[in-house]
Amino acid sequence: MELLFLLLLVLIMAGALGSGYPVAFALPGAAIISIGLAAGAGWIFAGSTDAYFHTGGPQQWLSAGVTNLRGIYWEVERDTLIAIPLFIFMGIMLQRSKIAEDLLVTMARLFGPVPGGLGISVVFVGALLAATTGIVGATVVAMGLISLPAMLRNNYSTPLATGTIAASGTLGQIIPPSIVLIILADQLASAADQASSMRKALHKEATGELSMPSTFDVSGTSAGEMFLGAFIPGLVLVGLYMLYILVFAILRPKSAPAVRYEGAINLRFWVDALLTLVPPLALIFVVLGSILTGIATVNQAGAIGAAGALLMAGYRLPEKGSRRLFVPVLVGLVGLVIIGFALAYYPMNVKAMSTASDRIGIALGVVGTLLLLASLIWSGVRAMRLQNTLQQVMLETAKTTSLVFIILLGAAMLTAAFRAFGGEDLVREFLTGLPGGFWTQFLIVMLVIFLLGFFLDFIEIAVVVVPIVAPILLADPGANITAVWLGVMIGLNLQTSFLTPPFGFALFYLRGVAPAVVRTVQIYKGVIPFIALQIVALIIVGANPPMVNYLPNRTSLLSETGPPPRNPKLQLCLEDYVGQKLAESSRVQDAVSAAKMLDLSTLPRDLERDLSGAFESAEEALAEHARITDAVAAVEEAAVDYRPKLHVVRKIERDIRKLREEADELKTTLSRMRGEANPDRRANLEADIAALEAEIEAMRSRIPSDWTEVHDAFAALTKAEDLARLSYRRAADSSFQAPAEVLAVLKANEAYAALEGPLNDIRSVFETGEGEEAITTIEALEDRVGEVEGTRDVRSALSGARRDLDRGQREDALEGYGEALEEYQAQLQWRGDAAALIPGIEAYLDATRGTLGIRVQERLTREQALALASCTSEHRDVSLNF
């Protein structure tokens, strides 16, 4: 019955959408109707409204959607969707202010002389509009109205012209900042949390261990990471489009002729071109650059983009030649320059303001802020007075934003209903039961999303389909994909579906504005090569995960808040990096050998012991790293035979778990039946349980008899690798810490020698000093002594003497003071003798800092961060640990 109501849910939703009923109401309506029918049928036929639900009851599932939406989107930390209205405002403002039209005209003039230049300019402007608007319909319509007549007038092939415009218009799906990427990031963040729980449960079932190492965990994503991840794939797609048009124009010049600009190419031409191109390009650079460099969050970048679009509209909406045309934007630029100057040269902290310089900096910041606000208000007034543009843009922004959030609520309710009837479990069982593992599952999911893209907008697909399938794909330990890679692949796939005949949305948008001479068949024919190019891009990105993962990893590792070298998820790549460095040069080995030759007898016994132990740990670390290499080779060799057996056994065990769950449910039902009532029902249940138990035993017999022995042998190999890595890390850390501490002590010799005078001068305080003043004087000296490395014993003796003096025990205080002086003199002696060790220890530390000592650093160097970003960008198979 659950499957019946699940089918009913899908049919109601499909019927509502097919009839043209608004999506925002079709999704929650289908959920409410199907849950209501299931509750009514359960009450009529089974005496309980909960009878036909997978778990729970109708009240729980009716409120689940609203509760989940509130729990997810009302959290302070989950503010990603705030960026949506900001980017929508930016895109609509640029479109309404005709900046997009200016871009197309200018680029056509610049690229016209190139074979296929008009088509290349359309792709270029499509990419620019994608980076500023992110709205597919608006971009396709704008370019269709402006560039299609020009391309047809210049004898361009109709299929080529329409295909170029439709394909370029859909670039807003994948080129950041994109609304679809923001929504996908939000959905994938929740999916990653679910996938993490699923993988932990899988690890516990496979190994019996209660906790899973964080190295095997699933990482989430954010809108900023999605923007970074989609940047290179978007450029690859633009490059493929341009290359195709260029080759097409060379092979068939009559179908894509060069178009020369008829006007004069003079200074006025270049000035107009710069004024048209530079502001949008600068806005894109600021918005995306602030995100890519980590200067601004996605929300902050959205606010920057909205403000920039308003300033640009302020000088574009008035007629050219108007007086004071550029005054508002120039005022804003002056304000930004003043703010930048103040931030660069003054401490801009109002609470800490104390000096005249501080007050000057704050005053400059206030002036710059007021000028920027004045320019924004001035531009806003212009946009409001001219064609009522500002009101129309804000109204469209409010409508679009409301639509997005209403769909989110409806999708949350639909997803809750889908889970209520066991749909999520059904999908999981179907996907996990497919032969071929992750890639079969992935291809099926991508095909489903591709087909759904014919009928549904990207918002519905992102909020309905992704939460169901993404956790399953992310949880797979064999592929071990990242959430950002999955999101970018889905985004590329959705873009492809927007073009595919006969239902591609971009085709409908273009058909609506194309002249009657352009036939629909020609539009369909024109997009086919671009669909093929998008499939090529999908294959390229799918086969090369670093194209997506590298930029997010690079930005994270190079940022001020980047993870420290001890981060568990970095250790495998860190050890690979160290291995490469050790293989490139013998510098580390030579430095360790030279360090062991140092005469450490001038040091105190404890420091001598620590230093010699560190040099021995360095030798041990080098040996353990070699053991890691051997252990990894042994695991990889054994994995060739072990992996197929593992997959077979894990599939059998998964099937056994399903049967065990069914048997347990039947046993629970049987245990609730009282007395002799329903003897036939009891007999049927007992027979079903017996059949399931027999099937379970039959499945267990299919597990190879030598599986335990094979598994234990392979587990011993992986344990040996883990032990080698653990031993290496301990030895490597020990090899660097003690020498660094000793070097810091010896380098402080000059500061240490400077303490002699103050220590001798304070004798009078111990001899005759009284009260709080004497104690304060001694404490000040203690603090000064404590600032010098290696003075713990001197300071300890001084502190003890001060406490005795505070208790009125002057003789004991003088005795303690004498001990402090003795300790100081003894240390002064060996510090001077050991100063000769400084060059040798420095050479050792310099040689080992980037290898054995890398984990002791507070943060990674640029070279190390880039190497690790490249390494962690690959998807590493961890299924052998499950």
XYZ file of C-alpha atoms in Angstrom, residues 136-717:
582
model
C 18.671 31.987 -18.301
C 15.375 33.317 -19.630
C 16.435 36.948 -19.438
C 19.753 36.276 -21.182
C 18.275 34.223 -24.040
C 15.515 36.759 -24.662
C 17.904 39.719 -24.567
C 20.386 38.151 -26.993
C 17.602 36.819 -29.200
C 16.121 40.279 -29.604
C 19.438 42.028 -30.174
C 21.826 39.658 -31.906
C 19.598 37.241 -33.867
C 18.418 39.869 -36.390
C 22.001 41.067 -36.835
C 23.302 37.529 -37.435
C 20.546 36.748 -39.949
C 21.065 40.098 -41.670
C 24.746 39.221 -42.163
C 23.920 35.861 -43.790
C 24.710 33.657 -40.817
C 23.378 30.118 -40.962
C 20.041 30.145 -39.148
C 20.756 26.939 -37.151
C 24.187 28.265 -36.159
C 22.765 31.634 -35.099
C 19.908 30.178 -33.053
C 22.085 27.448 -31.536
C 24.745 29.957 -30.520
C 22.211 32.259 -28.855
C 20.364 29.461 -27.034
C 23.568 27.808 -25.813
C 25.176 31.079 -24.719
C 22.034 32.043 -22.852
C 22.202 28.927 -20.713
C 25.740 29.685 -19.502
C 24.139 31.438 -16.555
C 23.416 27.982 -15.151
C 27.065 27.178 -14.541
C 29.135 30.383 -14.672
C 29.196 31.995 -11.234
C 27.532 33.830 -9.645
C 24.639 31.545 -10.512
C 21.336 31.151 -8.680
C 21.310 27.418 -9.423
C 24.745 27.027 -7.812
C 23.561 28.813 -4.669
C 20.522 26.539 -4.346
C 22.554 23.422 -5.158
C 25.132 24.395 -2.531
C 22.426 24.765 0.075
C 20.859 21.406 -0.771
C 24.198 19.610 -0.976
C 25.249 20.937 2.431
C 22.301 19.078 3.986
C 22.891 16.051 1.750
C 26.521 15.870 2.881
C 25.410 15.705 6.517
C 23.121 12.773 5.705
C 25.821 11.086 3.649
C 28.251 11.437 6.547
C 25.832 9.602 8.862
C 25.277 6.899 6.244
C 29.003 6.370 5.744
C 29.616 6.169 9.492
C 26.912 3.527 9.791
C 28.461 1.635 6.875
C 31.897 1.785 8.502
C 30.503 0.513 11.796
C 28.735 -2.390 10.086
C 31.836 -3.316 8.079
C 34.474 -2.967 10.793
C 32.591 -3.102 14.099
C 34.361 0.085 15.228
C 32.226 2.713 16.972
C 33.953 5.733 15.421
C 35.119 6.370 11.874
C 38.383 8.243 11.196
C 37.690 11.760 9.960
C 39.844 11.003 6.902
C 36.958 8.916 5.551
C 34.236 11.469 6.298
C 32.143 13.303 3.704
C 32.850 16.996 3.252
C 30.062 19.485 2.669
C 30.147 22.557 0.475
C 29.104 26.193 0.402
C 27.996 28.655 -2.244
C 31.486 30.153 -2.337
C 33.053 26.740 -2.977
C 30.463 26.009 -5.660
C 31.332 29.276 -7.402
C 35.018 28.406 -7.243
C 34.408 24.861 -8.443
C 32.256 25.933 -11.398
C 34.636 28.642 -12.585
C 37.028 26.474 -14.649
C 34.297 24.156 -16.094
C 32.402 27.291 -17.168
C 35.474 28.616 -18.963
C 36.013 25.210 -20.592
C 32.458 25.292 -21.923
C 32.872 28.847 -23.260
C 36.139 27.800 -24.925
C 34.471 24.794 -26.581
C 31.668 26.999 -27.929
C 34.081 29.563 -29.361
C 36.340 26.900 -30.864
C 33.380 25.212 -32.551
C 32.149 28.480 -34.077
C 35.645 29.370 -35.285
C 36.193 25.951 -36.904
C 32.694 26.045 -38.402
C 33.392 29.503 -39.891
C 36.718 28.370 -41.355
C 35.213 25.237 -42.912
C 32.015 26.960 -44.102
C 32.825 30.681 -44.449
C 29.564 31.497 -46.228
C 27.537 30.262 -43.237
C 29.453 32.422 -40.744
C 31.013 35.302 -42.634
C 33.205 37.990 -41.159
C 31.334 41.241 -40.547
C 33.343 44.417 -40.763
C 32.320 47.528 -38.853
C 31.103 50.134 -41.326
C 31.848 53.146 -39.140
C 35.180 54.814 -38.484
C 37.473 53.074 -36.018
C 38.850 56.173 -34.333
C 39.475 57.461 -30.836
C 35.753 57.960 -30.232
C 35.123 54.313 -31.184
C 37.663 53.021 -28.653
C 36.451 55.382 -25.925
C 32.861 54.169 -26.381
C 34.056 50.546 -26.411
C 35.984 51.031 -23.180
C 33.074 52.785 -21.473
C 30.814 49.905 -22.489
C 33.122 46.999 -21.635
C 35.158 48.145 -18.643
C 32.352 48.784 -16.095
C 30.645 45.355 -16.504
C 34.022 43.611 -16.590
C 35.109 45.530 -13.495
C 31.870 44.580 -11.722
C 32.395 40.906 -12.599
C 36.009 41.106 -11.442
C 35.031 42.697 -8.127
C 32.125 40.337 -7.436
C 33.842 37.093 -8.428
C 37.309 38.228 -7.387
C 36.147 39.080 -3.873
C 34.689 35.570 -3.561
C 37.611 33.751 -5.198
C 40.196 35.527 -3.045
C 38.207 35.067 0.150
C 37.818 38.820 0.744
C 34.022 38.663 0.777
C 31.384 36.020 1.393
C 28.823 35.209 -1.276
C 26.258 37.422 0.449
C 28.668 40.344 0.680
C 29.660 39.893 -2.966
C 25.970 39.899 -3.892
C 25.537 43.238 -2.110
C 28.572 44.594 -3.992
C 27.077 43.421 -7.286
C 23.677 44.982 -6.554
C 25.274 48.302 -5.621
C 27.514 48.216 -8.712
C 24.569 47.485 -11.002
C 22.677 50.444 -9.512
C 25.654 52.778 -10.085
C 25.987 51.584 -13.692
C 22.282 52.107 -14.295
C 22.674 55.627 -12.916
C 24.800 56.708 -15.897
C 23.294 54.408 -18.572
C 19.609 55.227 -18.197
C 19.876 58.979 -18.978
C 20.392 59.967 -22.587
C 24.001 60.177 -23.730
C 25.360 63.676 -23.640
C 23.296 64.655 -20.622
C 24.926 67.015 -18.178
C 26.443 65.471 -15.081
C 25.949 61.985 -16.610
C 28.866 60.370 -14.809
C 28.858 62.515 -11.665
C 27.130 59.948 -9.360
C 29.487 57.124 -10.266
C 32.516 59.404 -10.012
C 31.396 60.464 -6.533
C 31.111 56.800 -5.593
C 34.569 56.045 -6.959
C 36.062 58.922 -4.996
C 34.370 57.587 -1.873
C 35.798 54.112 -2.501
C 39.291 55.535 -3.005
C 39.042 57.440 0.274
C 37.788 54.337 2.111
C 40.590 52.225 0.620
C 43.204 54.818 1.616
C 41.866 54.969 5.176
C 41.841 51.178 5.509
C 45.390 50.936 4.165
C 47.032 53.585 6.328
C 44.933 53.940 9.481
C 43.609 51.550 12.162
C 39.862 51.735 11.545
C 38.637 50.724 14.986
C 36.220 53.218 16.530
C 36.333 51.605 19.985
C 40.145 51.727 20.078
C 40.344 55.318 18.801
C 42.703 57.305 21.060
C 45.214 59.338 19.030
C 44.802 62.166 16.533
C 45.900 59.777 13.758
C 43.099 57.378 14.708
C 40.558 60.197 14.553
C 41.811 61.253 11.112
C 41.411 57.696 9.802
C 37.876 57.386 11.173
C 36.965 60.787 9.738
C 38.246 59.765 6.309
C 36.261 56.545 6.513
C 33.083 58.467 7.383
C 33.617 60.906 4.496
C 34.221 58.069 2.031
C 31.151 56.188 3.261
C 28.951 59.281 2.966
C 30.180 59.904 -0.587
C 29.454 56.280 -1.547
C 25.976 56.467 -0.001
C 25.333 59.744 -1.784
C 26.304 58.193 -5.130
C 24.038 55.184 -4.529
C 21.104 57.399 -3.524
C 21.720 59.677 -6.508
C 21.822 56.707 -8.907
C 18.744 55.209 -7.253
C 16.804 58.452 -7.699
C 17.756 58.518 -11.377
C 16.689 54.888 -11.805
C 13.387 55.689 -10.093
C 12.631 58.801 -12.132
C 13.700 57.443 -15.537
C 11.096 54.980 -16.870
C 10.320 53.956 -13.287
C 13.136 51.414 -13.658
C 13.987 50.973 -9.982
C 10.413 50.146 -8.977
C 10.058 47.631 -11.810
C 13.389 45.967 -10.984
C 12.537 45.709 -7.290
C 9.099 44.323 -8.114
C 10.593 41.680 -10.409
C 13.222 40.855 -7.782
C 10.549 40.419 -5.123
C 8.455 38.196 -7.404
C 11.379 35.983 -8.400
C 12.694 35.705 -4.838
C 9.231 34.885 -3.480
C 8.832 32.224 -6.158
C 12.142 30.621 -5.131
C 11.224 30.455 -1.456
C 7.656 29.257 -2.064
C 9.074 26.453 -4.223
C 11.530 25.628 -1.444
C 8.653 25.255 1.010
C 6.623 23.180 -1.426
C 9.607 20.977 -2.227
C 10.249 20.424 1.479
C 6.673 19.183 1.895
C 6.898 17.001 -1.222
C 10.165 15.466 0.000
C 8.568 14.763 3.386
C 5.668 12.961 1.672
C 8.093 11.021 -0.511
C 9.892 9.813 2.618
C 6.599 9.114 4.394
C 5.801 6.380 1.880
C 9.321 4.906 1.894
C 10.365 6.511 -1.383
C 13.820 7.428 -0.135
C 14.523 3.851 0.965
C 13.168 2.580 -2.345
C 15.489 4.851 -4.336
C 18.439 3.906 -2.129
C 17.771 0.181 -2.559
C 17.353 0.592 -6.304
C 20.589 2.533 -6.746
C 22.689 0.432 -4.398
C 21.367 -2.736 -6.025
C 22.525 -1.731 -9.493
C 25.519 -3.610 -10.907
C 28.584 -1.551 -11.665
C 28.778 0.368 -8.403
C 28.909 4.130 -8.108
C 29.292 5.023 -11.777
C 26.177 3.123 -12.758
C 24.265 4.894 -9.992
C 25.706 8.225 -11.048
C 24.818 7.741 -14.732
C 21.243 6.743 -13.838
C 20.838 9.802 -11.594
C 22.286 12.121 -14.229
C 19.981 10.633 -16.868
C 16.951 11.174 -14.624
C 17.977 14.777 -13.922
C 18.581 15.300 -17.643
C 15.069 14.063 -18.491
C 13.448 16.034 -15.672
C 15.149 19.127 -17.062
C 12.762 18.898 -20.038
C 9.768 19.554 -17.798
C 10.932 21.158 -14.542
C 12.870 24.307 -13.784
C 16.272 23.982 -12.125
C 14.853 25.111 -8.781
C 12.385 22.232 -8.593
C 15.051 19.702 -9.610
C 17.565 21.086 -7.100
C 15.177 21.048 -4.159
C 13.246 17.855 -4.960
C 15.654 15.413 -6.619
C 19.016 16.412 -5.141
C 18.069 15.844 -1.453
C 16.976 12.297 -2.324
C 19.829 11.078 -4.535
C 22.797 13.193 -3.398
C 23.258 11.500 0.020
C 23.400 8.097 -1.680
C 26.057 9.209 -4.155
C 28.106 11.128 -1.603
C 28.094 8.252 0.871
C 29.750 5.811 -1.563
C 33.287 5.202 -0.217
C 34.539 3.773 -3.499
C 34.125 6.942 -5.555
C 34.492 9.213 -2.483
C 33.389 12.226 -4.523
C 33.184 15.746 -3.149
C 29.907 17.619 -2.809
C 31.198 20.508 -4.922
C 32.103 18.161 -7.806
C 28.653 16.557 -7.693
C 27.016 19.991 -7.646
C 28.967 21.221 -10.659
C 28.186 18.036 -12.603
C 24.479 18.440 -11.841
C 24.679 22.099 -12.874
C 26.282 21.185 -16.213
C 23.678 18.479 -16.714
C 20.804 20.864 -16.040
C 22.281 23.284 -18.542
C 22.305 20.535 -21.169
C 18.669 19.684 -20.500
C 17.712 23.343 -20.968
C 18.825 23.036 -24.599
C 17.558 19.583 -25.542
C 14.620 19.373 -27.972
C 11.715 19.217 -27.859
C 11.146 20.639 -24.368
C 14.293 22.672 -23.595
C 13.313 25.906 -21.861
C 15.956 27.944 -23.686
C 14.403 26.871 -27.003
C 10.994 28.145 -25.921
C 12.483 31.457 -24.793
C 14.223 31.889 -28.144
C 11.179 30.770 -30.139
C 9.145 33.446 -28.406
C 11.348 36.295 -29.654
C 12.639 34.876 -32.952
C 11.121 36.262 -36.188
C 8.634 34.135 -38.120
C 11.238 33.370 -40.801
C 13.107 31.236 -38.257
C 11.498 27.800 -38.096
C 11.391 25.745 -34.903
C 13.134 22.863 -36.662
C 16.069 25.159 -37.415
C 16.323 26.089 -33.733
C 16.311 22.393 -32.793
C 18.920 21.627 -35.437
C 21.139 24.484 -34.291
C 21.399 23.398 -30.654
C 22.418 19.778 -31.386
C 26.171 20.558 -31.831
C 26.128 22.593 -28.630
C 24.447 19.756 -26.752
C 27.255 17.507 -27.979
C 29.800 20.072 -26.756
C 28.136 20.167 -23.342
C 28.268 16.381 -23.139
C 31.964 16.611 -24.009
C 32.375 19.159 -21.218
C 30.549 16.805 -18.829
C 32.906 13.974 -19.749
C 35.982 16.209 -19.390
C 34.925 17.494 -15.968
C 33.777 14.059 -14.809
C 37.099 12.493 -15.770
C 39.145 15.313 -14.227
C 37.846 16.128 -10.711
C 40.718 18.596 -10.025
C 39.119 20.946 -12.565
C 36.369 21.427 -9.974
C 38.067 20.674 -6.664
C 41.364 22.511 -7.091
C 40.235 26.132 -6.754
C 38.116 25.555 -3.603
C 40.977 23.593 -2.026
C 43.563 26.173 -3.035
C 41.511 29.042 -1.636
C 40.864 27.184 1.601
C 44.491 26.189 2.175
C 45.871 29.644 1.340
C 43.342 31.607 3.385
C 44.058 33.124 6.784
C 41.668 30.607 8.332
C 43.105 27.665 6.395
C 43.448 24.307 8.165
C 46.725 23.687 10.023
C 49.169 21.048 8.749
C 48.009 18.662 11.493
C 44.501 18.506 10.001
C 43.712 14.751 9.712
C 42.321 15.086 6.185
C 45.630 16.463 4.928
C 47.908 13.761 6.302
C 47.954 11.321 3.378
C 48.707 14.075 0.887
C 51.177 15.625 3.316
C 53.102 12.360 3.518
C 53.048 12.031 -0.267
C 54.477 15.553 -0.493
C 57.227 14.731 2.021
C 58.038 11.571 0.086
C 58.457 13.571 -3.133
C 60.762 16.047 -1.387
C 62.857 13.254 0.132
C 63.147 11.561 -3.255
C 64.191 14.765 -5.023
C 67.193 15.469 -2.812
C 69.320 13.946 -0.047
C 69.433 17.267 1.813
C 67.345 16.021 4.735
C 69.350 12.824 5.128
C 72.610 14.783 4.981
C 71.328 17.296 7.540
C 70.352 14.513 9.945
C 73.776 12.894 9.588
C 75.507 16.239 10.180
C 73.323 16.967 13.211
C 74.268 13.665 14.816
C 77.911 14.724 14.594
C 77.354 17.853 16.712
C 79.074 17.977 20.115
C 76.180 18.407 22.566
C 78.264 18.067 25.735
C 78.110 21.821 26.405
C 74.364 21.585 26.980
C 72.712 20.608 30.270
C 71.897 16.926 30.559
C 68.152 17.322 29.883
C 68.636 19.463 26.761
C 71.375 17.173 25.519
C 69.065 14.222 25.950
C 66.190 15.996 24.177
C 68.367 17.102 21.273
C 70.058 13.767 20.705
C 66.657 12.081 20.977
C 65.295 14.421 18.319
C 68.107 13.528 15.919
C 67.441 9.830 16.529
C 63.720 10.484 15.911
C 64.641 12.066 12.577
C 66.443 8.883 11.532
C 63.458 6.870 12.734
C 61.060 9.123 10.783
C 63.037 8.586 7.575
C 62.954 4.842 8.126
C 59.218 4.891 8.926
C 58.499 6.911 5.779
C 60.253 4.212 3.770
C 58.064 1.685 5.604
C 54.993 3.675 4.557
C 56.041 3.394 0.917
C 56.543 -0.363 1.244
C 53.263 -0.799 3.148
C 51.298 1.178 0.545
C 52.825 -0.926 -2.239
C 51.885 -4.116 -0.384
C 48.279 -2.923 0.114
C 47.919 -1.927 -3.547
C 49.275 -5.270 -4.696
C 46.953 -7.234 -2.412
C 43.976 -5.011 -3.312
C 43.940 -6.361 -6.870
C 42.633 -9.730 -5.644
C 40.941 -8.463 -2.476
C 38.713 -5.762 -3.997
C 36.463 -8.073 -6.119
C 35.948 -10.418 -3.161
C 35.164 -7.455 -0.900
C 32.492 -6.177 -3.277
C 30.879 -9.608 -3.538
C 30.821 -10.160 0.237
C 29.594 -6.651 1.056
C 26.736 -7.054 -1.438
C 25.743 -10.364 0.137
C 25.915 -8.833 3.604
C 23.793 -5.894 2.434
C 21.161 -8.283 1.081
C 21.268 -10.225 4.338
C 20.666 -7.031 6.318
C 17.589 -6.250 4.214
C 16.198 -9.722 4.788
C 17.020 -9.513 8.496
C 15.101 -6.235 8.750
C 12.078 -7.823 7.070
C 12.278 -10.822 9.408
C 12.554 -8.586 12.466
C 9.483 -6.599 11.378
C 7.503 -9.829 10.984
C 8.683 -11.052 14.376
C 7.587 -7.773 15.934
C 4.151 -8.112 14.326
C 3.914 -11.722 15.516
C 4.869 -10.815 19.073
C 2.065 -8.250 19.214
C -0.584 -10.852 18.340
C -2.212 -12.068 21.534
C -3.632 -15.456 22.435
C -5.098 -17.747 19.843
C -6.597 -14.990 17.740
C -5.973 -15.097 13.982
C -4.300 -18.533 13.895
C -4.081 -18.438 10.098
C -2.373 -15.056 10.232
C 0.072 -16.360 12.843
C 0.825 -19.428 10.753
C 1.467 -17.287 7.664
C 3.776 -14.991 9.611
C 5.701 -17.933 11.044
C 6.032 -19.438 7.579
C 7.268 -16.134 6.146
C 9.804 -15.767 8.957
C 11.039 -19.301 8.417
C 11.383 -18.662 4.685
C 13.360 -15.467 5.336
C 15.638 -17.255 7.814
C 16.256 -19.982 5.274
C 17.039 -17.406 2.598
C 19.425 -15.654 4.986
C 21.250 -18.910 5.655
C 21.408 -19.612 1.945
C 22.966 -16.216 1.342
C 25.484 -16.750 4.125
C 26.550 -19.954 2.456
C 27.433 -17.944 -0.654
C 30.148 -16.073 1.246
C 33.504 -17.673 0.274
C 34.761 -20.069 2.908
C 38.159 -18.385 3.010
C 36.706 -14.872 3.386
C 37.627 -14.491 7.048
C 41.202 -15.533 6.348
C 41.458 -13.241 3.287
C 39.912 -10.311 5.163
C 42.192 -10.748 8.176
C 45.269 -10.947 5.966
C 44.340 -7.752 4.147
C 43.395 -6.027 7.412
C 46.877 -6.859 8.709
C 48.381 -5.077 5.703
